[in-house]
Amino acid sequence: MNKKQRTMLLRIIVAAVLLIALKFIPVTGWLRFILYLIPYFVIGYDILLKAFKGIKNHQVFDENFLMAVATVGAIALALYEQNGDYTEAVAVMLFYQVGEWFQSYAVGKSRRNISELMDIRPDYANIEKDGKLEKVDPDEVEIGSVIVVQPGEKVPIDGTIIEGASTLNASALTGESLPRDAKAGDEIISGCINMTGVLKIKTTKEFGESTVSKILDLVENASSRKSRSEDFISRFARIYTPAVCYAALALAVLPPLVRMFGMGIPAEWGTWIYRALTFLVISCPCALVISIPLSFFAGIGGASNAGVLVKGSNYLETLSKTKIVVFDKTGTLTQGVFEVNGIHHSSIDEAKLVEYAALAESASSHPISKSLQKAYGKEIDRSRVTDIQEISGNGVIAKVDGVEVAAGNGKLMDHIGVNYINCHSVGTIIHMAVDGKYAGHIVISDIVKPHSAEAIKELKASGVRRTVMLTGDARKVAEQVAGELGIDEVYSELLPADKVEKVEELLKTRSEKEKLAFVGDGINDAPVLRRADIGIAMGAMGSDAAIEAADVVLMDDDPMKIAKAIRISRKCLRIVYQNIVFAIGIKLICLALGAVGIANMWLAIFADVGVMILAVLNAIRALFVKKL
Ligand code: ADP
Ligand code: MG
């Protein structure tokens, strides 16, 4: 509980005690009125003040206004009828505040829950100075500095391990509870917890650019992207509140007038004004206004706990309607770690060919490039490479030791006008041209991720109608992978622009209600990620391009998380709809009962607070996600 909540609780208790005490004090007349005003102001002064401010700022119709008019009206009515029954007005205010208190407590708690779940913000970085460790603000650490992370500490900044070995726990980032090993030479991302050994890390990014900061930014900004349901609720409240105010006014005035002039019977102003005031109390839309955004907030929190970052409630809503899932192959369904399987038709020494390939690829971030560099196995001397040109979906051209080297697929060879020899092995073929002449090809192959096949099955089970794979790779490999995984359709040998076109074609074949998701590894997929209804990127443990272009990021690159994300979103949306129907339904029933005089103000306030508490509790369910 924070200070505000504590004062509120105190006010609630004081007002309640005073109200009960007054029940036993037999005073009448003006003294009674003044005594009752004490608990009324204790509990309601802020509501009255807010209502007054609302009127002054010409934003009259809100909950504060409803409560203020209803309670002031009830007191005035009791005065007019001289029955001394002020209890009801005070009690209505009291229960309203109990509801508000509960709501702020619940919201505070779930916010705290989420930041606890996301407890990845590092408070400091250790820098070694004269043999001693010094704690500094991570913001002040420059790129290339060496930081020390001791067991039990969070890694504050992305970097490369230069000394030490340890086990890392990345569960706060990925939802993956298995620890992983790290040793000198490995890249390390911020937000993991170092569990066993002391690590010395050379930073490769500033704190603001590190994985942790990016993720925190993302989660903090997620709630600012409103979903359609949330929009609906705020528009609804804008029309609804004034509407009920006018309806209440009509209820107070019209029936008595009709009775008086039309029917010639007593007007009974008191009864009708009371009914109108009850009507106002009932109509307070707080349950809806609070529980819908809270449900989305909890859904996003629950998803991030499972290693799925959703950038806004609108995406959660789209995700829940996903019926077509389109995949990229390399790095998404396959690991993107290629092994060299063979070198054919090499016109130069095979080792030299690999060396040329690795050097030419030195600036590329494509999985193929990383794999070729690994196959080369030696330190890359970047000063030997100049004029690097990467042609997306084709390959690279560069000068190595002054010699022109091209490494890529058949399209790249066509592009530079070199005849190449087709390869009969199944695999990704890297054709090489050295100095404008064909120099043979390297056959590399990738393996599918361990969960890919299961992930496709899970998607089908969760109602996805169609799965499609788009790849720039050769047809043979593409068909082999698709067959192995059980994917419905494959399109191969596509350039990044062709992928956009294909997605656009697919978008035309579905109805508005069915949403299409594209899942990619973020490397050269950014345009498709944007074009799809929803772009899901493999976080590739910190690949900036992926995190930026996508709407949803899977932190641990596990395709199983796609089905999980869809399920989380469905659960969240289900809760949202339950709350909408429940809250509006109860409201309508109470309004009808109030208008015909069956419901009194007591019932009204109980219904309102009760609905709100149930709706908030229901919303919080979205936070909890079953672990797979
Ligand atoms: P995918 O759709 O499977 O992710 P990409 O569109 O990234 O594939 O690449 C398609 C093809 O283009 C690759 O299979 C490869 O033949 C070629 N290619 C792309 N980038 C490179 C590169 N850096 N080096 C060599 N070949 C490349
Ligand atoms: Mg790719």
XYZ file of C-alpha atoms and ligand atoms in Angstrom:
656
model
C 0.000 0.000 0.000
C 1.306 3.455 -0.773
C 0.692 6.592 1.254
C -2.333 7.666 -0.737
C -3.969 4.288 -0.302
C -3.248 4.345 3.434
C -4.855 7.785 3.905
C -7.832 6.626 1.884
C -8.221 3.548 4.060
C -8.050 5.751 7.157
C -10.749 8.035 5.760
C -12.924 5.038 4.992
C -12.572 3.699 8.545
C -13.183 7.109 10.193
C -16.253 7.770 8.067
C -17.641 4.289 8.685
C -17.163 4.563 12.467
C -18.770 8.020 12.544
C -21.682 6.786 10.470
C -22.335 3.838 12.783
C -21.964 6.029 15.884
C -24.490 8.514 14.523
C -27.023 5.703 14.219
C -27.030 5.521 18.011
C -27.157 9.254 18.710
C -30.762 10.397 18.799
C -30.372 13.960 17.569
C -32.803 15.628 15.205
C -33.215 18.755 13.141
C -30.290 20.905 12.009
C -27.855 19.420 14.486
C -28.454 15.977 12.956
C -27.868 17.418 9.488
C -24.584 19.034 10.522
C -23.362 15.911 12.353
C -23.970 13.781 9.256
C -22.100 16.248 7.105
C -18.897 15.398 9.019
C -18.530 11.798 7.749
C -19.862 12.915 4.363
C -17.072 15.427 3.890
C -14.453 13.157 5.431
C -15.153 10.513 2.835
C -16.282 12.576 -0.120
C -14.525 15.933 -0.151
C -12.173 14.950 -2.976
C -15.011 13.663 -5.139
C -16.928 16.917 -4.645
C -13.809 18.893 -5.447
C -13.134 16.887 -8.623
C -16.743 17.228 -9.728
C -16.544 20.980 -9.181
C -13.281 21.183 -11.162
C -14.882 19.159 -13.929
C -17.718 21.644 -14.207
C -15.275 24.548 -14.200
C -13.250 22.946 -17.008
C -16.367 22.173 -19.031
C -15.784 18.459 -18.704
C -18.854 17.907 -16.651
C -19.889 14.337 -17.136
C -17.675 11.923 -15.301
C -18.060 9.517 -12.383
C -17.255 12.246 -9.874
C -20.106 14.330 -11.205
C -22.494 11.386 -11.019
C -21.569 10.621 -7.428
C -21.629 14.256 -6.356
C -25.053 14.955 -7.849
C -26.502 11.706 -6.540
C -25.328 12.196 -2.951
C -25.904 15.950 -2.706
C -29.316 15.320 -4.229
C -30.114 12.591 -1.692
C -29.146 14.881 1.179
C -31.203 17.722 -0.212
C -34.151 15.376 -0.636
C -33.873 14.201 2.990
C -33.786 17.834 4.122
C -36.808 18.697 2.000
C -38.814 15.752 3.223
C -37.592 16.354 6.779
C -37.138 12.640 7.413
C -33.541 12.998 8.639
C -32.382 10.034 6.526
C -28.899 11.138 5.536
C -27.303 7.725 6.074
C -27.889 6.635 2.538
C -26.032 9.540 0.898
C -23.025 9.104 3.173
C -23.029 5.337 2.682
C -23.170 5.641 -1.089
C -20.120 7.882 -1.043
C -18.427 5.519 1.393
C -18.951 2.437 -0.747
C -17.940 4.269 -3.859
C -14.655 5.129 -2.172
C -14.207 1.550 -0.988
C -14.479 0.535 -4.634
C -12.003 3.190 -5.717
C -9.600 2.093 -3.023
C -9.821 -1.530 -4.040
C -9.283 -0.599 -7.640
C -6.178 1.476 -6.984
C -4.844 -1.270 -4.753
C -5.425 -3.923 -7.413
C -3.950 -1.831 -10.206
C -0.929 -0.976 -8.094
C -0.464 -4.601 -7.247
C -0.630 -5.833 -10.802
C 1.721 -3.100 -11.969
C 4.152 -4.122 -9.297
C 3.695 -7.721 -10.274
C 4.615 -6.942 -13.832
C 7.683 -4.955 -12.930
C 8.690 -7.733 -10.580
C 8.235 -10.244 -13.356
C 10.248 -7.951 -15.532
C 12.829 -7.422 -12.847
C 15.637 -6.911 -15.273
C 16.584 -3.277 -14.774
C 20.176 -3.238 -13.564
C 20.992 -0.593 -10.968
C 24.742 -0.396 -11.496
C 27.736 -1.706 -13.382
C 31.020 -2.730 -11.760
C 34.178 -1.252 -13.166
C 37.570 -2.373 -11.959
C 39.820 0.470 -10.881
C 43.229 -0.027 -9.228
C 42.315 -3.579 -8.316
C 39.055 -2.525 -6.682
C 35.511 -2.771 -7.996
C 33.625 0.462 -8.286
C 29.878 0.697 -8.801
C 28.889 3.164 -11.489
C 25.658 4.158 -13.181
C 25.279 1.891 -16.254
C 24.396 4.982 -18.263
C 27.938 6.271 -17.809
C 29.730 3.219 -19.143
C 31.221 3.838 -22.579
C 31.310 1.321 -25.418
C 34.423 -0.832 -25.173
C 34.779 -0.513 -21.399
C 35.385 -3.639 -19.372
C 32.797 -4.366 -16.715
C 32.822 -7.086 -14.085
C 29.721 -9.087 -13.264
C 29.829 -11.159 -10.114
C 27.710 -14.195 -9.326
C 24.173 -13.179 -8.419
C 24.353 -9.904 -10.310
C 22.460 -8.856 -13.393
C 24.398 -8.240 -16.581
C 23.845 -4.490 -17.064
C 25.064 -3.926 -20.630
C 25.420 -6.036 -23.794
C 28.930 -7.138 -24.624
C 31.402 -9.931 -25.235
C 32.866 -12.050 -22.466
C 36.631 -11.614 -22.356
C 37.388 -13.569 -19.229
C 35.665 -16.142 -17.075
C 32.980 -18.760 -17.506
C 29.619 -19.030 -15.869
C 26.039 -20.190 -16.063
C 23.463 -17.584 -17.030
C 19.827 -17.411 -16.127
C 17.895 -15.604 -18.843
C 14.428 -16.499 -17.569
C 13.393 -12.889 -16.986
C 14.116 -12.170 -20.644
C 12.945 -15.300 -22.363
C 10.717 -17.161 -19.955
C 13.152 -20.041 -20.517
C 14.004 -21.492 -17.158
C 16.948 -23.681 -18.206
C 20.233 -21.969 -17.396
C 22.773 -21.741 -20.161
C 26.566 -21.793 -20.130
C 28.715 -18.875 -21.210
C 32.442 -18.620 -21.632
C 35.094 -16.233 -22.891
C 34.422 -15.189 -26.476
C 30.635 -15.529 -26.189
C 28.316 -12.618 -26.704
C 26.229 -11.787 -23.698
C 23.067 -9.754 -23.435
C 22.007 -7.558 -20.600
C 19.220 -8.668 -18.316
C 20.523 -12.187 -17.722
C 21.533 -13.090 -14.221
C 25.046 -14.360 -13.744
C 24.768 -17.396 -11.529
C 28.130 -18.999 -10.874
C 31.392 -17.432 -12.045
C 32.884 -13.959 -12.250
C 32.709 -12.560 -15.779
C 34.666 -9.779 -17.370
C 32.716 -8.259 -20.208
C 33.805 -5.839 -22.858
C 30.738 -3.754 -23.642
C 29.611 -3.511 -27.257
C 26.702 -1.130 -26.734
C 25.714 1.781 -24.592
C 23.251 1.103 -21.804
C 20.458 2.908 -23.650
C 21.008 0.688 -26.701
C 21.341 -2.534 -24.725
C 18.749 -5.283 -24.776
C 17.506 -4.507 -21.275
C 16.771 -0.853 -22.009
C 15.067 -1.724 -25.271
C 12.818 -4.269 -23.610
C 11.922 -1.991 -20.737
C 11.080 0.824 -23.151
C 8.928 -1.531 -25.081
C 6.981 -2.819 -22.135
C 6.553 0.631 -20.642
C 5.227 2.036 -23.884
C 3.016 -0.919 -24.676
C 0.013 0.435 -22.809
C 0.011 3.623 -24.868
C -1.021 1.724 -27.991
C -4.715 1.375 -27.481
C -6.743 -1.515 -28.802
C -10.096 -1.189 -30.469
C -11.872 -2.485 -27.358
C -10.235 0.170 -25.220
C -11.140 2.852 -27.711
C -14.654 1.549 -27.699
C -14.853 1.869 -23.927
C -13.604 5.436 -23.777
C -15.940 6.458 -26.600
C -18.739 4.597 -24.880
C -18.123 6.425 -21.574
C -18.098 9.790 -23.361
C -21.567 9.239 -24.800
C -22.961 7.092 -22.067
C -22.379 9.353 -19.042
C -24.123 12.440 -20.444
C -26.877 10.210 -21.787
C -27.675 8.774 -18.373
C -27.526 12.245 -16.826
C -30.194 13.486 -19.209
C -32.188 10.296 -18.741
C -32.062 10.843 -14.981
C -33.216 14.415 -15.418
C -36.106 13.220 -17.555
C -36.973 10.584 -14.963
C -37.065 13.233 -12.233
C -39.195 15.719 -14.141
C -41.402 14.026 -16.722
C -43.403 11.477 -14.684
C -44.426 14.020 -11.979
C -45.469 16.512 -14.657
C -47.494 13.870 -16.475
C -49.107 12.812 -13.206
C -49.921 16.386 -12.277
C -51.204 17.750 -15.557
C -52.100 14.662 -17.522
C -53.646 12.470 -14.906
C -54.604 14.924 -12.225
C -53.044 12.897 -9.410
C -50.353 14.020 -6.905
C -46.954 14.547 -8.554
C -44.847 12.760 -5.884
C -41.739 14.770 -6.733
C -39.757 13.156 -3.903
C -40.196 9.606 -5.197
C -39.211 10.453 -8.729
C -36.227 12.570 -7.782
C -35.057 9.733 -5.576
C -35.424 7.284 -8.444
C -33.482 9.607 -10.709
C -30.681 9.879 -8.167
C -30.573 6.096 -7.808
C -30.389 5.906 -11.557
C -27.292 8.139 -11.486
C -25.541 5.970 -8.920
C -26.283 2.818 -10.856
C -25.079 4.219 -14.108
C -21.528 4.964 -12.967
C -19.396 3.156 -15.589
C -16.281 2.632 -13.481
C -16.136 -1.156 -13.744
C -15.749 -0.949 -17.506
C -13.502 2.051 -17.590
C -11.012 0.440 -15.276
C -11.179 -3.257 -16.006
C -10.661 -3.212 -19.775
C -7.290 -1.449 -19.851
C -6.290 -3.448 -16.803
C -7.080 -6.713 -18.610
C -4.870 -5.730 -21.543
C -2.172 -4.548 -19.234
C -2.245 -7.857 -17.399
C -2.256 -9.764 -20.706
C 0.857 -7.946 -21.899
C 2.495 -8.573 -18.541
C 1.632 -12.257 -18.618
C 2.969 -12.571 -22.155
C 6.263 -10.887 -21.323
C 6.607 -13.224 -18.402
C 6.429 -16.050 -20.928
C 9.115 -14.455 -23.099
C 6.724 -12.900 -25.607
C 6.937 -9.132 -25.904
C 3.766 -7.575 -27.256
C 4.189 -3.942 -28.195
C 0.624 -2.815 -27.512
C -2.878 -3.911 -26.646
C -3.932 -3.459 -30.273
C -1.499 -6.211 -31.263
C -2.866 -8.495 -28.583
C -6.261 -7.993 -30.149
C -5.001 -8.728 -33.686
C -3.039 -11.724 -32.506
C -6.169 -13.277 -31.065
C -7.732 -13.281 -34.543
C -4.757 -14.797 -36.354
C -5.816 -17.460 -38.856
C -2.928 -17.443 -41.328
C 0.683 -17.708 -40.255
C 3.433 -17.037 -42.773
C 6.973 -18.049 -41.918
C 10.391 -17.131 -43.097
C 12.672 -20.155 -43.176
C 16.244 -19.365 -42.256
C 16.624 -18.399 -38.634
C 12.909 -18.718 -38.021
C 12.049 -22.366 -38.542
C 15.651 -23.436 -38.925
C 18.458 -22.606 -36.576
C 20.331 -20.460 -39.059
C 23.544 -22.172 -38.093
C 24.888 -23.773 -41.243
C 27.479 -26.502 -41.494
C 29.634 -26.844 -44.568
C 28.716 -30.162 -46.211
C 30.856 -30.023 -49.281
C 32.811 -27.907 -51.709
C 32.341 -28.706 -55.394
C 34.009 -27.691 -58.652
C 36.463 -25.459 -56.849
C 38.868 -23.876 -59.277
C 41.167 -22.814 -56.474
C 42.332 -24.378 -53.232
C 39.237 -25.284 -51.156
C 40.543 -23.649 -47.984
C 41.264 -20.515 -49.987
C 37.702 -20.546 -51.318
C 36.278 -20.664 -47.794
C 38.687 -17.911 -46.759
C 37.484 -15.701 -49.607
C 33.884 -16.412 -48.712
C 34.369 -15.646 -45.026
C 36.218 -12.418 -45.736
C 33.721 -11.208 -48.308
C 30.946 -11.897 -45.778
C 32.721 -10.083 -42.953
C 30.198 -7.251 -42.745
C 26.995 -9.215 -43.247
C 24.684 -10.118 -40.379
C 23.007 -12.915 -42.330
C 23.141 -16.352 -40.678
C 24.982 -17.646 -43.771
C 27.704 -15.103 -43.226
C 28.169 -16.053 -39.592
C 28.349 -19.718 -40.530
C 30.943 -19.177 -43.250
C 33.052 -17.119 -40.882
C 32.823 -19.923 -38.363
C 33.837 -22.488 -41.003
C 36.887 -20.368 -41.778
C 37.696 -20.472 -38.088
C 40.400 -17.804 -38.049
C 40.319 -14.179 -36.982
C 38.954 -11.986 -39.779
C 41.258 -9.184 -40.779
C 38.765 -6.624 -41.977
C 41.446 -4.407 -43.466
C 41.792 -6.957 -46.276
C 38.211 -6.347 -47.389
C 36.943 -3.299 -49.243
C 33.993 -2.243 -51.421
C 31.525 -4.487 -49.646
C 28.123 -4.648 -51.226
C 25.349 -6.843 -49.832
C 22.460 -7.626 -52.134
C 19.539 -8.670 -50.023
C 18.281 -12.162 -50.879
C 21.205 -12.710 -53.277
C 24.514 -12.546 -51.499
C 27.549 -10.317 -51.203
C 30.173 -8.832 -53.493
C 33.418 -7.449 -52.072
C 37.076 -6.937 -52.838
C 39.336 -9.234 -50.850
C 43.044 -8.411 -51.091
C 42.030 -6.332 -54.079
C 40.426 -9.278 -55.877
C 36.691 -9.152 -56.609
C 34.823 -11.935 -54.799
C 31.130 -12.709 -55.126
C 29.385 -15.181 -52.820
C 25.687 -15.940 -53.105
C 22.997 -17.832 -54.947
C 22.326 -18.364 -58.640
C 20.620 -14.989 -58.887
C 23.774 -13.263 -57.774
C 25.766 -15.096 -60.452
C 23.198 -14.075 -63.089
C 23.408 -10.535 -61.780
C 27.179 -10.341 -62.361
C 26.984 -12.370 -65.556
C 28.867 -15.470 -64.448
C 27.830 -18.959 -65.563
C 27.508 -21.358 -62.696
C 27.203 -25.086 -62.252
C 23.965 -26.358 -60.726
C 24.410 -28.484 -57.675
C 22.547 -31.725 -57.137
C 22.937 -31.961 -53.395
C 20.104 -30.762 -51.204
C 21.279 -27.773 -49.283
C 21.870 -24.082 -49.516
C 24.356 -23.484 -52.283
C 26.823 -20.628 -52.063
C 28.194 -20.047 -55.540
C 31.511 -18.253 -55.667
C 33.006 -16.069 -58.352
C 36.546 -14.826 -57.994
C 37.831 -12.093 -60.251
C 34.768 -12.420 -62.506
C 35.235 -16.172 -63.046
C 33.236 -19.027 -61.563
C 35.186 -20.624 -58.723
C 32.879 -23.417 -57.543
C 30.280 -23.666 -54.810
C 30.061 -24.379 -51.116
C 27.149 -26.570 -49.992
C 25.942 -25.683 -46.558
C 22.987 -26.996 -44.640
C 20.954 -25.874 -41.769
C 18.925 -27.925 -39.326
C 15.369 -27.219 -38.276
C 14.814 -25.986 -34.764
C 13.916 -28.762 -32.338
C 10.409 -27.383 -31.720
C 9.480 -26.307 -35.239
C 7.363 -29.311 -36.188
C 5.582 -29.286 -32.855
C 5.052 -25.535 -33.189
C 3.213 -25.987 -36.477
C 1.025 -28.658 -34.889
C 0.259 -26.413 -31.933
C -0.721 -23.600 -34.292
C -3.138 -25.864 -36.120
C -4.545 -27.014 -32.782
C -5.088 -23.432 -31.707
C -7.205 -22.694 -34.762
C -4.750 -21.385 -37.354
C -6.200 -22.330 -40.707
C -3.236 -21.986 -43.016
C 0.539 -22.084 -42.669
C 2.817 -20.787 -45.392
C 6.597 -20.667 -45.755
C 8.356 -18.000 -47.799
C 12.052 -18.285 -48.413
C 14.829 -16.916 -50.519
C 16.493 -20.286 -50.468
C 16.442 -22.901 -53.241
C 13.262 -24.860 -53.984
C 14.663 -28.265 -53.032
C 15.675 -27.208 -49.529
C 12.483 -25.259 -49.062
C 10.293 -28.210 -49.979
C 12.276 -30.568 -47.832
C 11.922 -28.348 -44.762
C 8.222 -27.674 -45.383
C 7.540 -31.382 -45.814
C 9.389 -32.255 -42.657
C 7.449 -29.679 -40.653
C 4.001 -30.165 -42.148
C 3.627 -26.684 -43.574
C 0.733 -26.250 -46.017
C 2.323 -24.100 -48.719
C 5.853 -23.149 -49.758
C 7.168 -20.401 -52.013
C 10.909 -20.392 -52.636
C 13.644 -18.365 -54.321
C 11.999 -15.102 -53.322
C 13.736 -11.781 -52.908
C 12.694 -9.700 -49.886
C 10.468 -7.630 -52.209
C 8.846 -10.811 -53.567
C 8.020 -11.800 -50.017
C 6.115 -8.548 -49.552
C 4.242 -9.203 -52.778
C 3.373 -12.759 -51.732
C 2.102 -11.553 -48.378
C -0.030 -8.970 -50.144
C -1.488 -11.699 -52.333
C -2.260 -13.783 -49.267
C -3.844 -10.762 -47.600
C -6.265 -10.542 -50.500
C -7.416 -14.142 -50.109
C -8.719 -13.840 -46.588
C -11.694 -12.103 -45.022
C -11.278 -8.930 -42.958
C -11.829 -10.835 -39.730
C -8.986 -13.270 -40.291
C -5.616 -11.839 -39.502
C -2.314 -12.755 -41.076
C 0.858 -12.991 -39.056
C 4.338 -13.008 -40.535
C 7.082 -14.597 -38.492
C 10.648 -13.718 -39.417
C 14.088 -13.513 -37.936
C 14.261 -9.816 -38.608
C 17.238 -9.982 -40.942
C 16.101 -8.472 -44.235
C 12.464 -9.223 -43.322
C 11.601 -5.796 -41.959
C 9.361 -4.809 -44.915
C 7.275 -7.999 -44.660
C 7.070 -7.718 -40.890
C 5.524 -4.297 -41.361
C 3.193 -5.309 -44.181
C 1.543 -8.226 -42.392
C -1.376 -7.601 -40.026
C 0.991 -8.530 -37.304
C 4.764 -8.980 -37.492
C 6.349 -11.465 -35.152
C 10.119 -11.431 -34.917
C 12.555 -13.830 -33.448
C 14.259 -11.613 -30.888
C 17.512 -13.260 -32.017
C 18.663 -12.302 -28.578
C 18.888 -8.613 -29.221
C 18.789 -8.162 -32.981
C 17.789 -4.509 -33.175
C 16.204 -4.730 -36.600
C 13.862 -7.433 -35.386
C 12.853 -5.701 -32.188
C 12.123 -2.479 -34.042
C 10.185 -3.699 -37.058
C 7.997 -6.239 -35.316
C 4.820 -5.900 -33.277
C 5.541 -8.980 -31.247
C 8.998 -10.248 -30.318
C 9.762 -13.805 -29.243
C 12.657 -13.460 -26.875
C 14.111 -16.928 -27.193
C 13.499 -17.576 -30.901
C 11.376 -20.594 -30.079
C 8.591 -21.029 -32.674
C 6.464 -22.786 -30.028
C 5.927 -19.345 -28.537
C 3.789 -18.282 -31.513
C 0.959 -20.601 -30.532
C 1.469 -19.624 -26.947
C 1.239 -15.922 -27.810
C -1.984 -16.568 -29.688
C -3.406 -18.461 -26.755
C -2.434 -15.724 -24.312
C -4.074 -13.117 -26.530
C -7.254 -15.161 -26.825
C -7.490 -15.590 -23.091
C -6.978 -11.872 -22.596
C -9.630 -10.946 -25.153
C -12.016 -13.463 -23.656
C -11.616 -11.765 -20.301
C -12.155 -8.368 -21.894
C -15.423 -9.483 -23.505
C -16.590 -11.203 -20.333
C -16.075 -7.971 -18.449
C -17.839 -5.862 -21.051
C -20.887 -8.122 -21.176
C -21.011 -8.650 -17.441
C -20.632 -4.987 -16.511
C -23.031 -3.628 -19.128
C -25.526 -6.420 -18.454
C -25.695 -5.832 -14.703
C -25.864 -2.084 -15.333
C -28.824 -2.403 -17.659
C -30.720 -4.647 -15.242
C -30.099 -2.254 -12.358
C -31.055 0.750 -14.449
C -34.353 -0.847 -15.349
C -35.020 -1.827 -11.725
C -34.046 1.674 -10.582
C -36.331 3.388 -13.079
C -39.382 1.449 -11.925
C -38.420 1.995 -8.310
C -37.480 -1.538 -7.292
C -33.780 -0.840 -6.759
C -32.832 1.709 -4.144
C -29.557 3.516 -3.790
C -28.133 0.847 -1.499
C -28.608 -1.860 -4.060
C -27.221 0.461 -6.701
C -23.949 1.094 -4.950
C -23.521 -2.555 -4.020
C -24.107 -3.560 -7.604
C -21.609 -1.001 -8.823
C -18.809 -1.798 -6.408
C -19.491 -5.512 -6.665
C -19.332 -5.524 -10.447
C -16.157 -3.522 -10.361
C -14.405 -5.810 -7.902
C -15.379 -8.916 -9.866
C -14.329 -7.330 -13.152
C -10.950 -6.302 -11.760
C -10.342 -9.741 -10.281
C -11.271 -11.267 -13.617
C -8.890 -8.879 -15.403
C -5.996 -9.948 -13.226
C -6.447 -13.528 -14.437
C -4.899 -12.409 -17.727
C -1.597 -12.050 -15.929
C -1.288 -15.735 -15.287
C -0.002 -17.854 -18.109
C 0.340 -21.601 -17.939
C 3.919 -22.679 -18.445
C 4.255 -25.109 -21.296
P 15.317 -16.786 -46.002
O 14.100 -16.345 -46.697
O 15.430 -18.284 -45.984
O 15.519 -16.205 -44.642
P 17.079 -14.836 -47.280
O 16.049 -14.036 -48.014
O 17.717 -14.211 -46.115
O 16.555 -16.298 -46.899
O 18.200 -15.252 -48.311
C 17.859 -15.952 -49.476
C 19.050 -16.545 -50.171
O 19.908 -15.513 -50.623
C 19.885 -17.419 -49.313
O 19.422 -18.742 -49.287
C 21.247 -17.304 -49.999
O 21.300 -18.167 -51.114
C 21.255 -15.893 -50.504
N 21.932 -14.983 -49.569
C 21.354 -13.997 -48.856
N 22.249 -13.335 -48.109
C 23.442 -13.942 -48.340
C 24.780 -13.738 -47.876
N 25.064 -12.802 -46.968
N 25.728 -14.563 -48.333
C 25.442 -15.521 -49.233
N 24.237 -15.763 -49.705
C 23.230 -14.987 -49.285
Mg 15.675 -14.884 -43.074
